[in-house]
Amino acid sequence: MKYLINKPNLSSLEKKYVNQALNTTWLSANGENTKIFQNKFSKFLGIKNSLAVQSGTAALHLALKSLGVGADDKVIIPNYTCVSNLSAASQCNAKAILVDVEKETLGLDYELVKIAIKKYKPKVLQLVHVYGFPARDTLKIIKLCKKFNVHVIEDTSEALGATINKKKVGNFGSINVTSIRSEKMIGVGEGAVISSNNKKIFQKIELLASRNAPFRTRKDPYWKKYYVNGEGYNYLMPHLLGSVARAQIERFSSILLKKKINVGKIYLKYFKVDNLKLCQNKLNKSSPVYWLNSIYFENLNKNNIQKLGEYLMSCGIEVRSGFWPLNEFKSFKSIYVTKSNISKKIFNRTLVLPSSYDLKIKDIIFIREKIKIFLRKYL
Ligand SMILES: *Cc1c(COP(=O)(O)O)cnc(C)c1O
């Protein structure tokens, strides 16, 4: 495949820090480079505390657990997102209230959230910014959640660096989760960061991620190290990955983020010309990071969109469908709140296109021309 959805961007800096870590022989959690990464990540987002963990799914699980989510609690989750948002709630035995999204940015729809909060009284809401675009109703939803005492976990796995009113996403809820698996805004293979300004919540998160064993520091007596408070998890990031993460965050603002935004702007410019409708809109006062560029086919049926996708793949252009609507996974405990079942339409009519950092104008024109050839010739 020549044009990839998201090709990792690694440099000599990643190698330098990985070698550094190897030379220390310390490969497990709490490595020096991991700590530096956590500090730099915190500084980038403007949130006091960050912990590097092994996946976004694990981070979401920790976030829910730290807020005390358990059996019979309800959690609002957008119906159009990565299945991890749902799996994490399921791991807590919570009931998912799947709420449909709006069409402009594919974020949670405020009007439906309002209905869901009043009717189901959830403990937590997961606010996800999809494909690099800040969710349209973020401010209104945050206000509503404050009023009804609903905790907000923000998921910026797809939108690290995006802003609303110049404030970075990740700062609107009480906990932020950012996956950093290889295809995200920064990538280390498999991993994530969980951040919070709330000291008490953050300490709980640290404890749960480290087996729920409270006496782990050098100062604690050696014979207390195996003591635990109860069920816990082993979720901390190993040092080799923390070393890659350090290099990626150091290169993020000045290099990677700029490249990514540039690719998004090329799509905006060159797809507009031919009336190919990109899936999401940039809204007033928000700045997206264009994690994935996707196209929405209003007038093409599902079958033909699939054929187009297969044709593009055969031309070396990697494509993906939209997210599978979460309400269709029947093995989870969930309730679906919707008006028009819009997430299914988005799933059926969306093609996600190559969005790697290094795509050039000529690459994006090539992709556009292949789409046009198909539309002309086969329809
Ligand atoms: C990728 C992603 C996750 C899951 O992260 P993993 O590191 O793959 O477990 C969660 N939420 C969103 C919005 C994502 O895009």
Coordinates of C-alpha atoms and ligand atoms in Angstrom, one line a residue:
M1 CA 0.0 0.0 0.0
K2 CA 1.6 3.3 -1.1
Y3 CA -0.8 5.8 0.6
L4 CA -1.4 4.8 4.2
I5 CA -4.2 6.0 6.5
N6 CA -1.6 6.9 9.1
K7 CA 2.1 6.1 8.6
P8 CA 4.2 6.5 11.8
N9 CA 6.9 9.2 11.7
L10 CA 10.1 8.2 13.5
S11 CA 13.5 9.9 13.6
S12 CA 16.9 9.5 15.1
L13 CA 15.6 11.0 18.4
E14 CA 13.3 8.0 19.1
K15 CA 16.3 5.7 18.5
K16 CA 18.5 7.8 20.8
Y17 CA 16.1 7.6 23.7
V18 CA 15.4 3.9 23.2
N19 CA 19.1 3.2 23.2
Q20 CA 19.5 5.4 26.3
A21 CA 16.8 3.3 28.1
L22 CA 18.5 0.0 27.0
N23 CA 21.8 1.2 28.4
T24 CA 20.2 1.8 31.8
T25 CA 18.9 -1.8 31.8
W26 CA 15.7 -0.4 33.3
L27 CA 12.9 -1.6 31.0
S28 CA 9.8 -1.6 33.2
A29 CA 7.5 1.1 34.5
N30 CA 8.5 4.5 35.9
G31 CA 11.6 4.8 33.7
E32 CA 13.4 8.1 33.4
N33 CA 12.3 8.8 29.8
T34 CA 8.7 7.9 30.7
K35 CA 8.7 10.4 33.5
I36 CA 10.1 13.1 31.2
F37 CA 7.4 12.2 28.7
Q38 CA 4.7 12.5 31.3
N39 CA 5.9 16.0 32.3
K40 CA 6.2 17.2 28.8
F41 CA 2.7 15.8 27.9
S42 CA 1.3 17.6 31.0
K43 CA 2.9 20.8 30.0
F44 CA 1.7 20.5 26.4
L45 CA -1.9 20.0 27.5
G46 CA -1.8 22.4 30.4
I47 CA -2.9 19.7 32.9
K48 CA -1.0 19.1 36.1
N49 CA -0.6 15.4 36.2
S50 CA -0.2 12.7 33.5
L51 CA 0.4 9.0 33.7
A52 CA 1.6 6.9 30.7
V53 CA -0.2 3.6 30.4
Q54 CA -0.4 0.6 28.0
S55 CA -3.5 1.5 25.9
G56 CA -6.4 3.9 25.5
T57 CA -8.7 1.1 26.5
A58 CA -6.8 0.6 29.8
A59 CA -6.8 4.4 30.3
L60 CA -10.6 4.6 29.9
H61 CA -11.0 1.6 32.3
L62 CA -8.8 3.4 34.9
A63 CA -10.7 6.7 34.4
L64 CA -14.0 5.0 35.0
K65 CA -12.8 3.0 38.0
S66 CA -11.2 6.1 39.6
L67 CA -14.6 7.8 39.5
G68 CA -16.1 4.7 41.3
V69 CA -18.1 3.4 38.3
G70 CA -19.5 0.0 39.0
A71 CA -22.4 -2.3 38.4
D72 CA -25.7 -0.5 37.7
D73 CA -24.0 2.8 37.1
K74 CA -24.7 4.4 33.8
V75 CA -22.2 6.0 31.4
I76 CA -23.0 8.1 28.4
I77 CA -21.0 7.1 25.4
P78 CA -21.2 8.5 21.8
N79 CA -22.7 5.9 19.5
Y80 CA -20.1 6.8 16.8
T81 CA -16.6 6.2 18.3
C82 CA -13.9 3.5 18.9
V83 CA -15.4 0.4 20.6
S84 CA -12.9 0.9 23.4
N85 CA -15.2 3.6 24.9
L86 CA -17.9 1.0 25.2
S87 CA -15.6 -1.9 26.3
A88 CA -14.2 0.1 29.2
A89 CA -17.7 0.8 30.6
S90 CA -18.5 -2.9 30.1
Q91 CA -15.3 -3.9 32.0
C92 CA -16.8 -1.9 35.0
N93 CA -20.1 -3.7 34.6
A94 CA -21.7 -0.4 33.9
K95 CA -24.6 0.2 31.6
A96 CA -23.8 2.1 28.5
I97 CA -26.2 4.9 27.4
L98 CA -25.3 5.2 23.7
V99 CA -26.2 8.7 22.5
D100 CA -26.2 9.7 18.9
V101 CA -24.0 12.3 17.4
E102 CA -24.4 15.5 15.3
K103 CA -23.5 15.7 11.7
E104 CA -21.1 18.6 11.6
T105 CA -18.2 17.3 13.8
L106 CA -19.6 13.8 14.7
G107 CA -19.5 14.7 18.4
L108 CA -22.3 14.0 20.9
D109 CA -25.5 15.8 20.1
Y110 CA -26.4 18.2 22.9
E111 CA -30.2 17.8 22.6
L112 CA -29.9 14.0 22.9
V113 CA -27.5 14.3 25.8
K114 CA -30.0 16.4 27.6
I115 CA -32.7 13.8 27.1
A116 CA -30.4 11.0 28.2
I117 CA -29.1 12.8 31.3
K118 CA -32.7 13.6 32.5
K119 CA -34.0 10.2 31.8
Y120 CA -31.1 7.9 32.9
K121 CA -29.1 9.9 35.5
P122 CA -25.7 8.7 34.4
K123 CA -22.6 9.0 36.7
V124 CA -20.2 9.7 33.9
L125 CA -20.2 11.0 30.3
Q126 CA -17.4 10.3 27.8
L127 CA -16.8 13.2 25.5
V128 CA -15.0 12.2 22.4
H129 CA -13.5 14.5 19.7
V130 CA -13.7 12.5 16.5
Y131 CA -11.1 12.4 13.7
G132 CA -9.4 15.5 15.0
F133 CA -12.4 17.9 15.2
P134 CA -13.4 19.4 18.5
A135 CA -17.0 18.2 19.3
R136 CA -19.4 21.0 18.3
D137 CA -21.5 21.0 21.6
T138 CA -18.6 20.6 24.0
L139 CA -19.2 23.8 26.0
K140 CA -22.9 23.3 26.3
I141 CA -22.5 19.6 27.3
I142 CA -19.9 20.5 30.0
K143 CA -22.3 23.1 31.5
L144 CA -25.1 20.6 31.5
C145 CA -23.0 18.0 33.2
K146 CA -21.9 20.4 35.9
K147 CA -25.6 21.2 36.6
F148 CA -26.5 17.5 36.8
N149 CA -23.4 16.4 38.6
V150 CA -22.2 14.1 35.8
H151 CA -18.4 13.5 35.6
V152 CA -16.9 14.1 32.2
I153 CA -14.0 12.0 30.8
E154 CA -12.7 13.6 27.7
D155 CA -11.2 11.4 25.1
T156 CA -8.7 13.2 22.9
S157 CA -7.1 10.1 21.3
E158 CA -8.0 11.5 17.9
A159 CA -7.6 15.2 18.6
L160 CA -4.4 15.9 20.6
G161 CA -3.6 19.6 20.0
A162 CA -7.1 20.7 18.8
T163 CA -8.6 23.8 20.5
I164 CA -12.0 25.4 21.3
N165 CA -11.7 29.2 22.1
K166 CA -7.9 28.7 22.1
K167 CA -8.3 26.2 25.0
K168 CA -6.9 22.7 24.2
V169 CA -9.3 19.9 24.2
G170 CA -8.6 17.6 27.2
N171 CA -9.1 20.6 29.5
F172 CA -12.9 20.5 29.5
G173 CA -13.6 17.4 31.6
S174 CA -12.1 16.2 34.9
I175 CA -10.0 13.4 33.3
N176 CA -8.4 13.3 29.9
V177 CA -7.5 10.2 28.0
T178 CA -5.3 10.1 24.9
S179 CA -4.4 6.9 23.1
I180 CA -0.9 7.0 21.6
R181 CA -1.0 3.8 19.7
S182 CA 0.9 4.1 16.4
E183 CA -1.8 5.5 14.2
K184 CA -2.9 8.3 16.5
M185 CA -1.6 11.9 16.6
I186 CA 1.6 10.6 18.3
G187 CA 2.4 7.0 18.4
V188 CA 4.6 4.5 20.3
G189 CA 3.1 1.2 19.2
E190 CA 0.5 0.6 21.9
G191 CA 0.0 3.1 24.7
A192 CA -1.9 6.0 26.1
V193 CA -1.8 8.8 28.6
I194 CA -4.3 9.7 31.3
S195 CA -4.3 13.2 32.8
S196 CA -6.1 15.1 35.5
N197 CA -5.8 18.3 37.5
N198 CA -7.6 16.7 40.4
K199 CA -4.9 15.3 42.8
K200 CA -7.2 12.9 44.5
I201 CA -8.5 11.3 41.3
F202 CA -5.0 11.2 39.9
Q203 CA -3.6 9.4 42.9
K204 CA -6.4 6.8 42.6
I205 CA -5.5 6.3 39.0
E206 CA -1.8 5.8 39.8
L207 CA -2.7 3.3 42.5
L208 CA -5.1 1.3 40.4
A209 CA -2.6 1.2 37.5
S210 CA 0.1 -0.2 39.8
R211 CA -1.7 -3.2 41.1
N212 CA -3.5 -1.2 43.8
A213 CA -0.4 -1.7 45.9
P214 CA 0.0 1.5 48.1
F215 CA 3.4 0.8 49.6
R216 CA 5.7 0.8 46.5
T217 CA 8.1 3.6 47.0
R218 CA 11.7 3.4 48.2
K219 CA 10.7 4.8 51.6
D220 CA 8.2 2.1 52.4
P221 CA 9.4 -1.0 54.3
Y222 CA 10.3 -3.9 52.0
W223 CA 8.0 -6.3 53.7
K224 CA 4.9 -4.1 52.8
K225 CA 5.5 -4.1 49.0
Y226 CA 3.1 -7.0 48.3
Y227 CA 0.2 -5.5 50.2
V228 CA -2.8 -4.4 48.1
N229 CA -6.0 -2.5 48.8
G230 CA -8.0 -4.8 46.5
E231 CA -8.5 -5.4 42.8
G232 CA -6.0 -3.5 40.7
Y233 CA -4.4 -3.6 37.3
N234 CA -0.9 -3.7 35.8
Y235 CA -1.2 -0.9 33.2
L236 CA 1.9 1.2 33.4
M237 CA 3.9 1.9 30.3
P238 CA 7.3 0.1 29.9
H239 CA 10.4 2.2 29.5
L240 CA 11.2 1.4 25.9
L241 CA 7.8 2.8 24.8
G242 CA 8.1 5.7 27.2
S243 CA 11.4 6.5 25.4
V244 CA 9.6 6.6 22.0
A245 CA 6.9 8.7 23.6
R246 CA 9.4 11.2 24.9
A247 CA 10.8 11.7 21.4
Q248 CA 7.3 11.9 19.9
I249 CA 6.1 14.6 22.3
E250 CA 9.3 16.6 21.8
R251 CA 8.7 16.5 18.0
F252 CA 5.0 17.1 18.2
S253 CA 4.4 20.8 18.3
S254 CA 7.2 21.8 16.0
I255 CA 7.0 19.0 13.4
L256 CA 4.3 16.4 13.6
L257 CA 1.3 18.5 14.4
K258 CA 2.2 21.0 11.7
K259 CA 2.5 18.3 9.1
K260 CA -0.8 16.8 10.1
I261 CA -2.7 20.1 9.9
N262 CA -1.0 20.8 6.6
V263 CA -2.4 17.5 5.1
G264 CA -5.9 18.4 6.4
K265 CA -5.7 21.8 4.7
I266 CA -4.6 20.3 1.4
Y267 CA -7.6 18.0 1.5
L268 CA -9.9 21.0 2.2
K269 CA -8.5 22.9 -0.7
Y270 CA -8.2 20.2 -3.3
F271 CA -11.4 18.4 -2.6
K272 CA -13.6 21.5 -2.6
V273 CA -12.8 22.1 -6.2
D274 CA -14.6 18.9 -7.3
N275 CA -17.5 19.0 -4.8
L276 CA -16.3 16.0 -3.0
K277 CA -17.9 16.6 0.4
L278 CA -15.5 16.1 3.3
C279 CA -17.2 14.5 6.3
Q280 CA -16.7 17.2 9.0
N281 CA -16.8 21.0 9.3
K282 CA -14.4 23.3 11.0
L283 CA -16.5 25.4 13.3
N284 CA -16.1 29.0 14.4
K285 CA -13.6 29.4 17.3
S286 CA -12.4 25.9 17.1
S287 CA -9.2 24.6 15.5
P288 CA -9.1 21.0 14.4
V289 CA -6.0 18.8 13.9
Y290 CA -7.4 16.7 11.0
W291 CA -6.4 13.4 12.4
L292 CA -8.3 11.6 9.7
N293 CA -9.7 13.1 6.5
S294 CA -12.8 11.4 5.3
I295 CA -15.4 11.9 2.6
Y296 CA -19.1 11.6 2.9
F297 CA -21.1 10.4 -0.1
E298 CA -24.6 11.8 0.1
N299 CA -25.9 10.3 -3.1
L300 CA -24.0 7.1 -3.5
N301 CA -25.5 3.8 -2.2
K302 CA -23.7 1.6 0.3
N303 CA -22.9 -1.0 -2.3
N304 CA -21.2 1.5 -4.6
I305 CA -19.3 3.1 -1.8
Q306 CA -17.9 -0.4 -1.0
K307 CA -16.9 -0.9 -4.6
L308 CA -15.2 2.5 -4.6
G309 CA -13.3 1.5 -1.4
E310 CA -12.2 -1.7 -3.0
Y311 CA -11.1 0.0 -6.2
L312 CA -9.1 2.6 -4.2
M313 CA -7.4 -0.2 -2.2
S314 CA -6.4 -1.8 -5.5
C315 CA -4.8 1.5 -6.5
G316 CA -2.5 1.4 -3.4
I317 CA -4.8 3.8 -1.5
E318 CA -5.6 2.6 2.0
V319 CA -9.2 3.4 3.0
R320 CA -11.4 2.5 5.9
S321 CA -15.1 2.7 6.7
G322 CA -16.5 4.9 9.4
F323 CA -17.0 3.5 12.9
W324 CA -19.4 0.6 13.2
P325 CA -22.4 2.0 15.2
L326 CA -22.0 0.8 18.8
N327 CA -25.7 0.1 19.3
E328 CA -25.4 -2.7 16.8
F329 CA -23.1 -4.7 19.1
K330 CA -25.8 -6.6 21.0
S331 CA -23.6 -8.4 23.5
F332 CA -23.0 -5.2 25.5
K333 CA -25.5 -3.9 28.2
S334 CA -26.7 -0.7 26.5
I335 CA -29.6 1.7 25.7
Y336 CA -29.6 3.7 22.5
V337 CA -30.7 7.3 22.5
T338 CA -31.2 8.6 19.0
K339 CA -33.5 10.7 16.7
S340 CA -32.6 9.6 13.2
N341 CA -30.0 6.8 13.6
I342 CA -27.5 9.1 12.1
S343 CA -24.4 7.1 13.1
K344 CA -25.5 4.3 10.8
K345 CA -25.8 6.7 7.9
I346 CA -22.3 8.0 8.6
F347 CA -21.0 4.5 8.9
N348 CA -22.5 3.5 5.6
R349 CA -21.6 6.6 3.6
T350 CA -18.1 7.4 4.8
L351 CA -14.8 6.6 3.4
V352 CA -11.7 7.4 5.5
L353 CA -8.8 8.4 3.4
P354 CA -5.0 8.3 3.8
S355 CA -4.0 11.0 6.3
S356 CA -0.3 10.3 7.0
Y357 CA 2.0 13.2 8.1
D358 CA 4.0 13.2 4.9
L359 CA 1.4 13.3 2.1
K360 CA 2.1 15.9 -0.5
I361 CA -0.3 17.9 -2.7
K362 CA 0.4 15.5 -5.6
D363 CA -0.5 12.5 -3.5
I364 CA -3.8 14.0 -2.5
I365 CA -4.5 15.0 -6.1
F366 CA -3.8 11.4 -7.1
I367 CA -6.3 10.2 -4.6
R368 CA -8.9 12.7 -5.8
E369 CA -8.4 11.7 -9.4
K370 CA -8.8 8.0 -8.6
I371 CA -12.1 8.8 -6.9
K372 CA -13.3 10.8 -9.9
I373 CA -12.3 8.1 -12.4
F374 CA -14.4 5.6 -10.4
L375 CA -17.4 7.9 -10.2
R376 CA -17.3 8.6 -13.9
K377 CA -16.5 5.2 -15.2
Y378 CA -18.4 2.8 -13.0
L379 CA -21.5 4.7 -12.1
Ligands
LIG1 C1 -7.9 4.5 19.4 C2 -9.0 5.0 20.4 C3 -9.2 4.5 21.6 C4 -8.5 3.2 22.0 O1 -7.2 3.3 22.3 P1 -6.2 2.0 22.2 O2 -4.9 2.6 22.6 O3 -6.3 1.4 20.9 O4 -6.8 1.0 23.3 C5 -10.1 5.0 22.5 N1 -10.8 6.1 22.1 C6 -10.7 6.7 20.9 C7 -11.5 7.9 20.6 C8 -9.8 6.2 20.0 O5 -9.6 6.7 18.8

